[in-house]
XYZ file of C-alpha atoms in Angstrom:
555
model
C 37.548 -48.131 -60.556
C 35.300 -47.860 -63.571
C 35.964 -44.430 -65.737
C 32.484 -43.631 -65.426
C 32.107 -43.331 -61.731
C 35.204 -40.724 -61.018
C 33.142 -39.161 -64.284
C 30.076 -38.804 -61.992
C 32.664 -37.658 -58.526
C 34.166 -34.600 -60.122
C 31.217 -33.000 -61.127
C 30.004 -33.695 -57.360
C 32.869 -33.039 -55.936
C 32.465 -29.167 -57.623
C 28.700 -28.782 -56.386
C 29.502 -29.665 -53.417
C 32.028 -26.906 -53.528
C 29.950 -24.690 -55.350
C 27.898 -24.328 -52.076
C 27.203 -21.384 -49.470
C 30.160 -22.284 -46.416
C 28.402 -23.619 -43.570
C 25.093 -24.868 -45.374
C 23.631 -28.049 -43.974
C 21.627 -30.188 -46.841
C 19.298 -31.310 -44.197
C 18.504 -27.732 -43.257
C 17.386 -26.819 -46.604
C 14.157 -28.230 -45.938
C 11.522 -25.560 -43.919
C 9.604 -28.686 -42.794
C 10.442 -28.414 -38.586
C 10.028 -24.646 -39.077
C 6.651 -24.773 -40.769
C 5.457 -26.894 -38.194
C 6.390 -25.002 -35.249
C 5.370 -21.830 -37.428
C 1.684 -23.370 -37.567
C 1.913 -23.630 -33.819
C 1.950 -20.278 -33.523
C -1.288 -20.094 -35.491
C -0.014 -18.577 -38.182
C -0.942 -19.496 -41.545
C 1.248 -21.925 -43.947
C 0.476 -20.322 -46.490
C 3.014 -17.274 -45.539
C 6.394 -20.278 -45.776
C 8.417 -21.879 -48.309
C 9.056 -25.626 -48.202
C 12.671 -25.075 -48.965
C 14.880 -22.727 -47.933
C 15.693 -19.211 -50.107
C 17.661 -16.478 -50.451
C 17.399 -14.303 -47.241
C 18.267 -10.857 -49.405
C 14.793 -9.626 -48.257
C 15.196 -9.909 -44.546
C 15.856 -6.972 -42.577
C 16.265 -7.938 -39.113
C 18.045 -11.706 -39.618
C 20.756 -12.999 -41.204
C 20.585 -12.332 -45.429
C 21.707 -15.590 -45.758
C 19.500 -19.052 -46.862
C 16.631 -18.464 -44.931
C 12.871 -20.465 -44.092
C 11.529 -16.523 -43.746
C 9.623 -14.584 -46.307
C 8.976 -10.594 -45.593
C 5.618 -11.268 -44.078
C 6.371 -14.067 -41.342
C 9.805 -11.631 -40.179
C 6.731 -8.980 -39.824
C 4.376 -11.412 -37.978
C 7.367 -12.915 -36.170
C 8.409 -8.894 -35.006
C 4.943 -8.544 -33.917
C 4.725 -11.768 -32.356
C 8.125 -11.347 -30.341
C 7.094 -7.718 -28.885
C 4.024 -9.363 -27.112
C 5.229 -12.534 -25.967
C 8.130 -9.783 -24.443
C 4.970 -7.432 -23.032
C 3.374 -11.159 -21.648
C 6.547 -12.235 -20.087
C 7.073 -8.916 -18.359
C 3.208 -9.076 -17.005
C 3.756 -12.289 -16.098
C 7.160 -12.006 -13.900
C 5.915 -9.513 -12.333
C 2.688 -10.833 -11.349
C 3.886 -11.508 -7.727
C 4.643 -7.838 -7.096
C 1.685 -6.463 -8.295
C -0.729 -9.194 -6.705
C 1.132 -8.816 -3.174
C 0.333 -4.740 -3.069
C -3.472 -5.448 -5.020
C -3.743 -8.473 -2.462
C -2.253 -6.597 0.490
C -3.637 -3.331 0.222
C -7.025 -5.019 -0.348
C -6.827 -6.706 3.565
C -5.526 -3.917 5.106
C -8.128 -1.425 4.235
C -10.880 -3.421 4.873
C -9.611 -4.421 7.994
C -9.094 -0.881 9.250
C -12.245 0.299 8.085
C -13.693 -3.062 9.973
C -11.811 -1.787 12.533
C -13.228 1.392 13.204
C -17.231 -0.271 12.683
C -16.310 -2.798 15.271
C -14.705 0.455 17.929
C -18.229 2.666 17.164
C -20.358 -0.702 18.158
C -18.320 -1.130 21.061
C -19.023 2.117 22.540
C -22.257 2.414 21.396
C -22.953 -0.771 23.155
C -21.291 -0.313 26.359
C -22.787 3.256 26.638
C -26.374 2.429 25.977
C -25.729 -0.429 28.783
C -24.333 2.219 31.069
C -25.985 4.910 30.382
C -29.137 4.452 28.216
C -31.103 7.031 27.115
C -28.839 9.466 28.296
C -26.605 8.583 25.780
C -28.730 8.045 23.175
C -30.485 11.233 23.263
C -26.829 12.973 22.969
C -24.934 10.330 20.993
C -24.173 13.041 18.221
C -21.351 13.595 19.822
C -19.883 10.000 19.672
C -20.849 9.418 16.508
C -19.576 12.677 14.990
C -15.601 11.315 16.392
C -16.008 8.510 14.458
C -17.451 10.152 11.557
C -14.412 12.076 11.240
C -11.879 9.566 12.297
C -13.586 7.317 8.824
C -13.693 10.332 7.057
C -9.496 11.091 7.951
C -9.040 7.525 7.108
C -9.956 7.558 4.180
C -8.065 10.791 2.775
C -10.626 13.834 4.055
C -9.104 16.834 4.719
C -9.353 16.449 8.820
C -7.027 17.965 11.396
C -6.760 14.644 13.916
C -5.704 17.032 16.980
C -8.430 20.003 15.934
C -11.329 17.336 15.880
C -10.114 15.917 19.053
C -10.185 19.041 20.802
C -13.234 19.767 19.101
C -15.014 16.255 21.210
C -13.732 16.921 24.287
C -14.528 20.598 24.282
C -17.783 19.598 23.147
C -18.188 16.674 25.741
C -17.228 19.191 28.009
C -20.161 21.180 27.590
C -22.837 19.026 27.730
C -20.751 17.356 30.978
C -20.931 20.703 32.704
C -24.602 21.518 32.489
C -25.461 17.856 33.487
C -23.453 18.894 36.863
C -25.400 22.426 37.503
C -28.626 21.603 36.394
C -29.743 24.389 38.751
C -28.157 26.820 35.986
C -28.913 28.130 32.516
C -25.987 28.597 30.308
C -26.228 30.529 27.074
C -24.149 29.459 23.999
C -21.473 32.120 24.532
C -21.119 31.432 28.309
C -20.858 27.415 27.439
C -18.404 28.914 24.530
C -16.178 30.118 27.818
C -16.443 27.252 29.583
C -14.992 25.113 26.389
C -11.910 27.910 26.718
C -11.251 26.284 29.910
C -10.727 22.379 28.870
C -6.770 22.632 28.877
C -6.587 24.572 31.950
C -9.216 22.676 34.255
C -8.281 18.962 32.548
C -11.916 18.623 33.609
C -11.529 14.752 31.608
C -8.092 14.099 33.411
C -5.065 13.080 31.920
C -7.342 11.237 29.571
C -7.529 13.523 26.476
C -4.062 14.160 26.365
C -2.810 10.692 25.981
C -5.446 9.248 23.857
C -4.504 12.828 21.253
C -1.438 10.792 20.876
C -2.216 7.482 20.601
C -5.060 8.219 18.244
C -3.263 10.682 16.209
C 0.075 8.893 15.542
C -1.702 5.439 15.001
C -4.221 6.914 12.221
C -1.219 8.892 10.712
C 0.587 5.535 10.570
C -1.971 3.504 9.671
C -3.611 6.145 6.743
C -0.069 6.337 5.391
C 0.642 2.426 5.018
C -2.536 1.882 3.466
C -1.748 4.849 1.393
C 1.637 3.139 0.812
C 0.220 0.053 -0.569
C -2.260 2.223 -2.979
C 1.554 3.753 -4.697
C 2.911 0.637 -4.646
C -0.035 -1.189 -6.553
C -0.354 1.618 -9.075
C 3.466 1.725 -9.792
C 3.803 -2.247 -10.306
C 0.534 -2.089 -12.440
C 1.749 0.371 -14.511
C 5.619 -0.321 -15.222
C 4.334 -3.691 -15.461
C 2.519 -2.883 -19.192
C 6.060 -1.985 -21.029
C 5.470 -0.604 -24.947
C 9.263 -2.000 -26.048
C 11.224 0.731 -28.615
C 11.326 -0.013 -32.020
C 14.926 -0.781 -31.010
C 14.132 -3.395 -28.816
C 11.318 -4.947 -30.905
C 13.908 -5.532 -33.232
C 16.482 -7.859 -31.025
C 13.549 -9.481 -29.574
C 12.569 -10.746 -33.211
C 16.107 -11.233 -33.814
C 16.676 -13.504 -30.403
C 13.737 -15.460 -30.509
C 12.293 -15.831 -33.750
C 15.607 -15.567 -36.376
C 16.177 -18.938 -35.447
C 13.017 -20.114 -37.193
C 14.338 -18.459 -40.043
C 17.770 -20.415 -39.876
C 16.123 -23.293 -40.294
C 16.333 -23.668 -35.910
C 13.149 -23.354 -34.200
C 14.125 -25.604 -31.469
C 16.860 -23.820 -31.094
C 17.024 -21.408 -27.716
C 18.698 -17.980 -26.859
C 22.064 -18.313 -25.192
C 21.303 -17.245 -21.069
C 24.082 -14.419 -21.530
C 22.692 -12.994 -25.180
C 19.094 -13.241 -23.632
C 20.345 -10.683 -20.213
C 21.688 -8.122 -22.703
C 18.670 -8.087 -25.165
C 16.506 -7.403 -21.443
C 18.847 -4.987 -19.844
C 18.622 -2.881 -22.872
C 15.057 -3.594 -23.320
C 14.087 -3.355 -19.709
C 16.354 -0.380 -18.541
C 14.497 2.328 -17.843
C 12.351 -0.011 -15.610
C 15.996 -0.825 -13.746
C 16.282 2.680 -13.045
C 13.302 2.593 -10.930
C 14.693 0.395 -8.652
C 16.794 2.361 -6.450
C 13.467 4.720 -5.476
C 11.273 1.936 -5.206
C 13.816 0.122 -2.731
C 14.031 3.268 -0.473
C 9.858 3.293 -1.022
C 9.929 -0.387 0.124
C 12.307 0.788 3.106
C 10.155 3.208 4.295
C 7.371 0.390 3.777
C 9.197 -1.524 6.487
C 9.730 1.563 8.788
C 6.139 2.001 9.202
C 5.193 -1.494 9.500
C 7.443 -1.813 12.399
C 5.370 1.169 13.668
C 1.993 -0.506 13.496
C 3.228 -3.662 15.271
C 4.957 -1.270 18.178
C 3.865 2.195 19.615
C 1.315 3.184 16.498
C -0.850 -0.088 16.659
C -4.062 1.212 15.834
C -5.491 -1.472 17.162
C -4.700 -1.254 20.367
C -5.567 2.281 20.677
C -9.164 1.802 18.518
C -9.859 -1.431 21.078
C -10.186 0.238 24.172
C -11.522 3.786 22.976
C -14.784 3.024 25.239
C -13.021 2.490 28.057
C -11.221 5.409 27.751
C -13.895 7.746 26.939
C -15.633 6.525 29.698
C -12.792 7.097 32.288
C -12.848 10.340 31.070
C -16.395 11.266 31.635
C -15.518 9.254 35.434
C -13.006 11.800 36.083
C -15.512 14.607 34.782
C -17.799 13.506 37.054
C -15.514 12.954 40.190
C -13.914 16.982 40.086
C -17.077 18.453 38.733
C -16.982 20.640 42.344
C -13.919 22.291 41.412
C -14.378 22.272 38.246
C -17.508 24.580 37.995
C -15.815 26.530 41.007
C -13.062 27.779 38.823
C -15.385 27.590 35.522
C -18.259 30.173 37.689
C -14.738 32.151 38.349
C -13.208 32.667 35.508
C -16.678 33.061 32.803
C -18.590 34.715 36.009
C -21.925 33.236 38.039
C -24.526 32.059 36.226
C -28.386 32.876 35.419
C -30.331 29.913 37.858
C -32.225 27.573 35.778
C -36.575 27.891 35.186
C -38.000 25.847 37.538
C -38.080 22.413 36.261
C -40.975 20.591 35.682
C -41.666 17.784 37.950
C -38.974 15.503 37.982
C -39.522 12.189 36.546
C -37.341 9.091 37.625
C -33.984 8.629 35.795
C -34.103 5.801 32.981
C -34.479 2.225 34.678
C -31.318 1.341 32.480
C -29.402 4.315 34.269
C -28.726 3.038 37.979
C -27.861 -0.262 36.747
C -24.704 -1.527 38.168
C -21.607 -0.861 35.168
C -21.008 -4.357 33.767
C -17.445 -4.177 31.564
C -17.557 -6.677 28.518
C -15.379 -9.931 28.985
C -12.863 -9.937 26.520
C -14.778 -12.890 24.753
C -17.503 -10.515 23.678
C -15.400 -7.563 22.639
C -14.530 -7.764 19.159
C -10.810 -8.934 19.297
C -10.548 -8.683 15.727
C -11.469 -7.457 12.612
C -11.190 -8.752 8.690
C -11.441 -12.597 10.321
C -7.403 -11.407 11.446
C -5.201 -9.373 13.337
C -2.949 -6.053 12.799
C -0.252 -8.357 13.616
C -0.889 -11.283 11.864
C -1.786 -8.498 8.617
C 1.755 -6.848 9.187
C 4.003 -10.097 9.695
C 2.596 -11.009 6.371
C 3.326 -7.926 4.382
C 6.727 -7.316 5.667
C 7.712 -10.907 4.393
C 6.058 -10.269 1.220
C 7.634 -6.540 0.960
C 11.138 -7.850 1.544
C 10.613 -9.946 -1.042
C 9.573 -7.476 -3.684
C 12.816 -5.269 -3.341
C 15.215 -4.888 -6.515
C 12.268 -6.605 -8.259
C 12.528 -4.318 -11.018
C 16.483 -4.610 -11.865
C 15.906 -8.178 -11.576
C 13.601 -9.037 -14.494
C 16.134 -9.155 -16.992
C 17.346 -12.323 -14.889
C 13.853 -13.405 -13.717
C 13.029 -13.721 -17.420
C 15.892 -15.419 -18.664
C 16.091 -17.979 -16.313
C 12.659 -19.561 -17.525
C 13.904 -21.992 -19.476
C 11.069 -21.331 -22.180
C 12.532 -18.942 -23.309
C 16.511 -19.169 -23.040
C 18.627 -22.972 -23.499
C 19.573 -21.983 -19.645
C 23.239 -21.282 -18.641
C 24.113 -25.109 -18.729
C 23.995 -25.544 -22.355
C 26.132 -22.112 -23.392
C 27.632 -24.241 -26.652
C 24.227 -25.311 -28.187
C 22.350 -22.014 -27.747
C 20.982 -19.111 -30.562
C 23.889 -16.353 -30.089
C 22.064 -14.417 -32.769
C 23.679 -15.021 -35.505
C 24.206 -19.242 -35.228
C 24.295 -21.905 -33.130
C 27.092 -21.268 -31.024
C 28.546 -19.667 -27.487
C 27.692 -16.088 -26.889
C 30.815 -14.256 -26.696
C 30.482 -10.510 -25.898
C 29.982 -9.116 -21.983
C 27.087 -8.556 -19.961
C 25.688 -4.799 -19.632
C 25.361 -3.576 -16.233
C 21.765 -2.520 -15.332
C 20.329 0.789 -15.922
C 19.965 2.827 -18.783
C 23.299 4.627 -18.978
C 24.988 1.623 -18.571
C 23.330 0.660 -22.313
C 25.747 2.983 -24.383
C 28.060 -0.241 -25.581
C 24.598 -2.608 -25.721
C 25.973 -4.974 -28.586
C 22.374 -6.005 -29.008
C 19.666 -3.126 -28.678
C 20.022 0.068 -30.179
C 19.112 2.313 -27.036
C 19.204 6.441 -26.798
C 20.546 6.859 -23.187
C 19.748 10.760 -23.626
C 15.560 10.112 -23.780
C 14.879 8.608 -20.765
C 11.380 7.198 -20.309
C 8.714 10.210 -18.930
C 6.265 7.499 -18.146
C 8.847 5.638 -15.764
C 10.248 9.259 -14.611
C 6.600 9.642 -13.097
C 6.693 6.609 -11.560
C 10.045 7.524 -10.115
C 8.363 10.460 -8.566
C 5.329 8.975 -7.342
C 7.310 6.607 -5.103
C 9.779 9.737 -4.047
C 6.896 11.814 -2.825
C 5.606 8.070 -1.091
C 8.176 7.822 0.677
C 8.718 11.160 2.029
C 5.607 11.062 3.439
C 6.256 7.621 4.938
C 8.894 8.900 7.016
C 7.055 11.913 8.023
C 4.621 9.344 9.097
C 7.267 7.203 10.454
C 8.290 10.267 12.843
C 4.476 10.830 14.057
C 3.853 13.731 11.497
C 0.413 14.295 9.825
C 0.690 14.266 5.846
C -1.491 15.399 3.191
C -2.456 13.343 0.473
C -5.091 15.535 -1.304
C -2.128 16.923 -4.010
C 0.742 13.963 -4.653
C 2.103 15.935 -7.770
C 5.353 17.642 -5.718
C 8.232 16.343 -4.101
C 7.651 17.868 -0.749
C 7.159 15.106 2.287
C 3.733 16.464 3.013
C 2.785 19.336 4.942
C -0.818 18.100 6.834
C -1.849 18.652 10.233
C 0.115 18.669 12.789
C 3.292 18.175 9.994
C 6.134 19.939 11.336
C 8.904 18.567 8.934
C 9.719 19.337 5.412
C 12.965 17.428 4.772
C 13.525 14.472 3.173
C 14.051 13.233 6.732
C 12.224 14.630 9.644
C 14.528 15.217 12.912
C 14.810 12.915 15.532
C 13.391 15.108 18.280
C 9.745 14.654 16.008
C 9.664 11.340 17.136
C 7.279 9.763 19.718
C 8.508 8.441 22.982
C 7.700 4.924 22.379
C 7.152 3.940 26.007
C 3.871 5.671 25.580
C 2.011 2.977 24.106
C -0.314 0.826 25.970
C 0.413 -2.719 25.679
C -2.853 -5.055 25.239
C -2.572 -6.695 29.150
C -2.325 -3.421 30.870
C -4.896 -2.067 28.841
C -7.297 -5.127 29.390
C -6.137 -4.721 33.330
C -7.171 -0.790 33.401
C -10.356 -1.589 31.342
C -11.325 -3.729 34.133
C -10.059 -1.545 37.123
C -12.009 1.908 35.224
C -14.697 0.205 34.662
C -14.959 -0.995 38.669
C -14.464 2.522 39.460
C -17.036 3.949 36.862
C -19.364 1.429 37.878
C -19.537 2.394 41.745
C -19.492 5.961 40.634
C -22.307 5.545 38.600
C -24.134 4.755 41.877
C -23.316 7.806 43.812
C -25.843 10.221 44.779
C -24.214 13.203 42.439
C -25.371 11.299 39.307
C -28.841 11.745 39.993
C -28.768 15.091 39.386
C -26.912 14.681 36.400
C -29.853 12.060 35.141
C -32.150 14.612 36.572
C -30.014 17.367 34.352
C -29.795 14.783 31.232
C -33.755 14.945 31.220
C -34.331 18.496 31.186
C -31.590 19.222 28.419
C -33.316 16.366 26.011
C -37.081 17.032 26.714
C-alpha cells in the first residue's frame, strides 16, 4: 500500500472518532424533516438544512438536532391541538349517540302526546259533537299540563289528575239533573265527593298510575339523555396542562427534531403520555357507568310497565269509559251527592227545548286500529328503546378507554406489532418502563407527564356531579317516584311530586306492581268492547236529558 493513502486513513480514522456516539452521517441532513415540516404548513424558513447543536431545546433531546427554538414552539402548539382533535374525534360516537338519541326521543314523545290530543278530540267530536266542543276546556287543559310536565314545568301529575276528574265530575253531574241549579260552592261539594262515590269507576284510579309512572319515566330518560349529551360535549373539549403539552411535543414531534419524522410513538410510551394526560377524564368513568346503569334501568321500564305509549294510545278510550260509567250510576250517584251537600235549588224553567245536535244520537263508531295513529316520529317506543340500549351499552367505560382508543389509531402510534422500531422518546428503540393504571392517583410514578394528583380537575368534578345527581333521580324514577328537575345543583335524588324517597336508592316497597300494565292486545280488545258498550249507552233515553242539560249549560 502506497504511503500516501494510510496518510489520508489516520486522519479519517480520528474524525470519524472525533464524532458524537450514535450519530448517523445520513441523518445530518434536515431534508425528510423539512419536507414533512412543510406538510404541516409551516414555513421553511423556520429549519436548517443540516443538523445543529440542540443546546437550545427545552423539551427534546440537547443533542444534534433538525429543531430551532421556534419550530419546538410551533411543534408544542401544534401537538396540544392535534391531542384536543384526537380527543373530539374518539369521542365523537358518544356524544353523537346522546345528541342523536335524545334528539328522537323527544320529538317522538312530544309527537306522541299531539297524536293522543287528536285522537280524543276526534273520537269525541264524532261521539259527542258539540257537546264536547262547547266544553272541551277541560280536555285540552289535561294535555296542556301533561306537555307542560313533559317538558320540565313545575306540575304535580296526581294533583292535575284529580284536578280533571273532579272537574269532569262537575260538569257530568249537572248534565244528569238538569232540573237543578248548582252554585259554585255546592258543585265545590260535590267535587269533595269524587273518591268516595268513584262516580268515573275504577277508571281514574288506574289510569293515575299508568299516566303518572310512564311520564315520570319517560320525562326522566329524556332528561337522562339531555346529562349525558352535555357531559360528553363538554369533557370532550380537554385544555391539556402545561405538563402534558410538554410530552405530547416530546412524543410526537421530537422525532422531527432527531432527524425521524416517519418515525412513530411506541403503543406502550403513547398509553402513559394519555393516562397522564387524560386522567382526570378516567376518573369520570366510574359515575358515568352507574349513570349509564341507571340509563338501562329505565329503559327497561319504558319497554315494560311504564310504556308511555301504551298508556298515551288508548287515553280516549279510557276517558270515555269513564264518562260511560258516569253516566250508567248517575242515580246513585246524585242520591248520595243530594245527601251528603243537601237538596238542591230546582232549575229556571228552561227555554223551549231544542233537539240535541244531529251528530249526538249517532251510533258510537270506535276507530280501526288502521286509522289510529300507531306511531309517532315515523317509529316506535320500542323500536326507539332497543336502539338506545345497544348504543348505551356501548358507551360505558368510554372515558377510561381513550387512552387506548387513541393509541390504537395507527396515525398516531407504530402499533404494538412493531415495539423495536418505534419513538420511545428519547430514540428509536423499545419502550421499556410500565404502564400507569388509569385514574389520576394512579399518575404519581407517570415516567412521562408531570401530573399534581392533589389538584384534581373542578371542571370534570362538576361533571362528576351532574351525572351523580342524574342518576339518583333515575332510580327514583326507576321506582315510580316523581323528581324535580327545576334545581340540578345538589346531590339529593329529587324530591318532586309524589317523591317519597331520598336515598341514593329508593326502597323496594316504592315500586309499582308491574302486572298493572295494560298490554297493547287487551287494550285494543277493551277499546273495542267500551266502545260497544258506550255506543249503546249513548242511545239510551237518560242521555237526552243530558243533551237537553249540555244545551242549557252552553247557551
Amino acid at each position: 500500500m502506497p504511503s500516501w493513502i494510510g496518510a489520508v486513513i489516520l486522519p479519517l480514522s480520528g474524525l470519524l472518532l472525533s464524532l458524537p456516539a450514535g450519530a448517523d452521517v445520513k441523518a445530518r441532513s434536515c431534508g425528510e424533516v423539512r419536507q414533512a415540516y412543510g406538510a404541516k404548513g409551516f414555513s421553511l424558513a423556520d429549519i436548517p438544512y443540516q443538523e445543529i447543536a440542540g443546546e437550545h431545546l427545552r423539551i427534546c433531546p440537547q443533542e444534534y438536532t433538525c429543531c430551532t427554538t421556534e419550530m419546538e414552539d410551533k411543534l408544542s402548539q401544534q401537538s396540544k391541538l392535534e391531542f384536543e382533535n384526537l380527543v373530539e374525534e374518539t369521542s365523537h360516537f358518544v356524544r353523537t349517540t346522546f345528541v342523536s338519541r335524545h334528539k328522537k326521543f323527544d320529538e317522538f314523545f312530544r309527537e306522541l302526546l299531539e297524536n293522543a290530543e287528536k285522537s280524543l278530540n276526534d273520537m269525541f267530536v264524532r261521539t259527542y259533537g258539540m257537546l264536547y266542543m262547547q266544553n272541551s276546556e277541560v280536555f285540552q287543559d289535561l294535555f296542556t299540563e301533561l306537555k307542560r310536565y313533559y317538558t320540565g314545568g313545575n306540575v304535580n301529575l296526581e294533583e292535575m289528575l284529580n284536578d280533571f276528574w273532579a272537574r269532569l265530575l262537575e260538569r257530568m253531574f249537572q248534565l244528569i239533573n238538569p232540573q237543578y241549579h248548582f252554585s259554585e260552592d255546592y258543585l265545590e261539594c260535590v267535587s269533595k265527593y269524587t273518591d268516595q262515590l268513584k262516580p268515573f269507576g275504577d277508571v281514574p284510579r288506574k289510569l293515575k298510575i299508568q299516566v303518572t309512572r310512564a311520564f315520570i319515566a319517560a320525562r326522566t330518560f329524556v332528561q337522562g339523555l339531555t346529562v349525558g349529551r352535555e357531559v360528553a360535549n363538554r369533557v370532550s373539549k380537554v385544555s391539556p396542562t402545561p405538563g402534558c403539552i410538554r410530552a405530547l411535543m416530546k412524543m410526537l414531534y421530537c422525532p422531527y427534531c432527531r432527524g425521524l419524522p416517519t418515525v412513530r410513538p411506541c403503543n406502550n410510551y403513547c398509553l402513559n403520555v394519555m393516562k397522564g394526560c387524560l386522567a382526570n377524564q378516567a376518573d369520570l368513568d366510574t359515575e358515568w357507568n352507574l349513570f349509564i346503569d341507571a340509563m338501562l334501568l329505565v329503559a327497561e321500564r319504558l319497554e315494560g310497565p311504564f310504556n308511555i305509549e301504551s298508556v298515551m294510545d288508548p287515553i280516549d278510550v279510557k276517558i270515555s269509559e269513564a264518562i260511560m260509567n258516569m253516566q250508567e250510576n248517575s242515580m246513585q250517584v246524585s242520591a248520595k251527592v243530594f245527601q251528603g251537600c243537601g237538596q238542591p235549588k230546582p232549575a229556571p224553567a228552561l227555554r223551549s227545548a231544542r233537539s240535541a245536535p244531529e251528530n249526538f244520537n249517532t251510533r258510537f263508531r270506535p276507530y280501526n286500529p288502521e286509522e289510529r295513529p300507531t306511531t309517532a316520529a315515523g317509529t316506535s317506543l320500542d323500536r326507539l328503546v332497543t336502539d338506545i340500549k345497544e348504543k348505551l351499552k356501548l358507551s360505558k367505560k368510554v372515558w377510561s378507554a381513550l387512552p387506548y382508543t387513541i393509541c390504537k389509531d395507527e396515525s398516531v402510534t407504530a402499533g404494538t406489532s412493531n415495539e423495536e422500531e418505534c419513538w420511545n422518546g428519547h430514540s428509536k428503540a423499545r419502550y421499556l418502563p410500565e404502564i400507569m393504571n388509569d385514574g389520576l392517583t394512579n399518575q404519581i410514578n407517570n415516567p412521562e407527564v408531570d401530573v399534581d394528583i392533589t389538584r384534581p380537575d373542578t371542571f370534570i368534578r362538576q361533571q362528576i356531579m351532574a351525572l351523580r345527581v342524574m342518576t339518583n333521580k333515575l332510580k327514583n324514577a326507576y321506582n315510580g317516584n316523581d323528581v324535580n328537575f327545576q334545581d340540578t345543583s345538589d346531590e339529593s335524588s329529587g324530591s318532586g311530586s309524589g317523591s317519597g324517597c331520598m336515598d341514593d336508592v329508593c326502597p323496594t316497597e316504592f315500586e309499582f306492581v308491574t302486572t298493572e300494565a295494560p298490554a297493547v292486545d287487551p287494550d285494543r280488545r277493551e277499546v273495542d268492547s267500551s266502545a260497544a258498550q258506550l255506543g249503546r249507552s249513548l242511545l239510551s233515553g237518560s242521555l237526552v236529558c243530558i243533551a237537553l242539560a249540555w244545551q242549557r249549560l252552553c247557551r
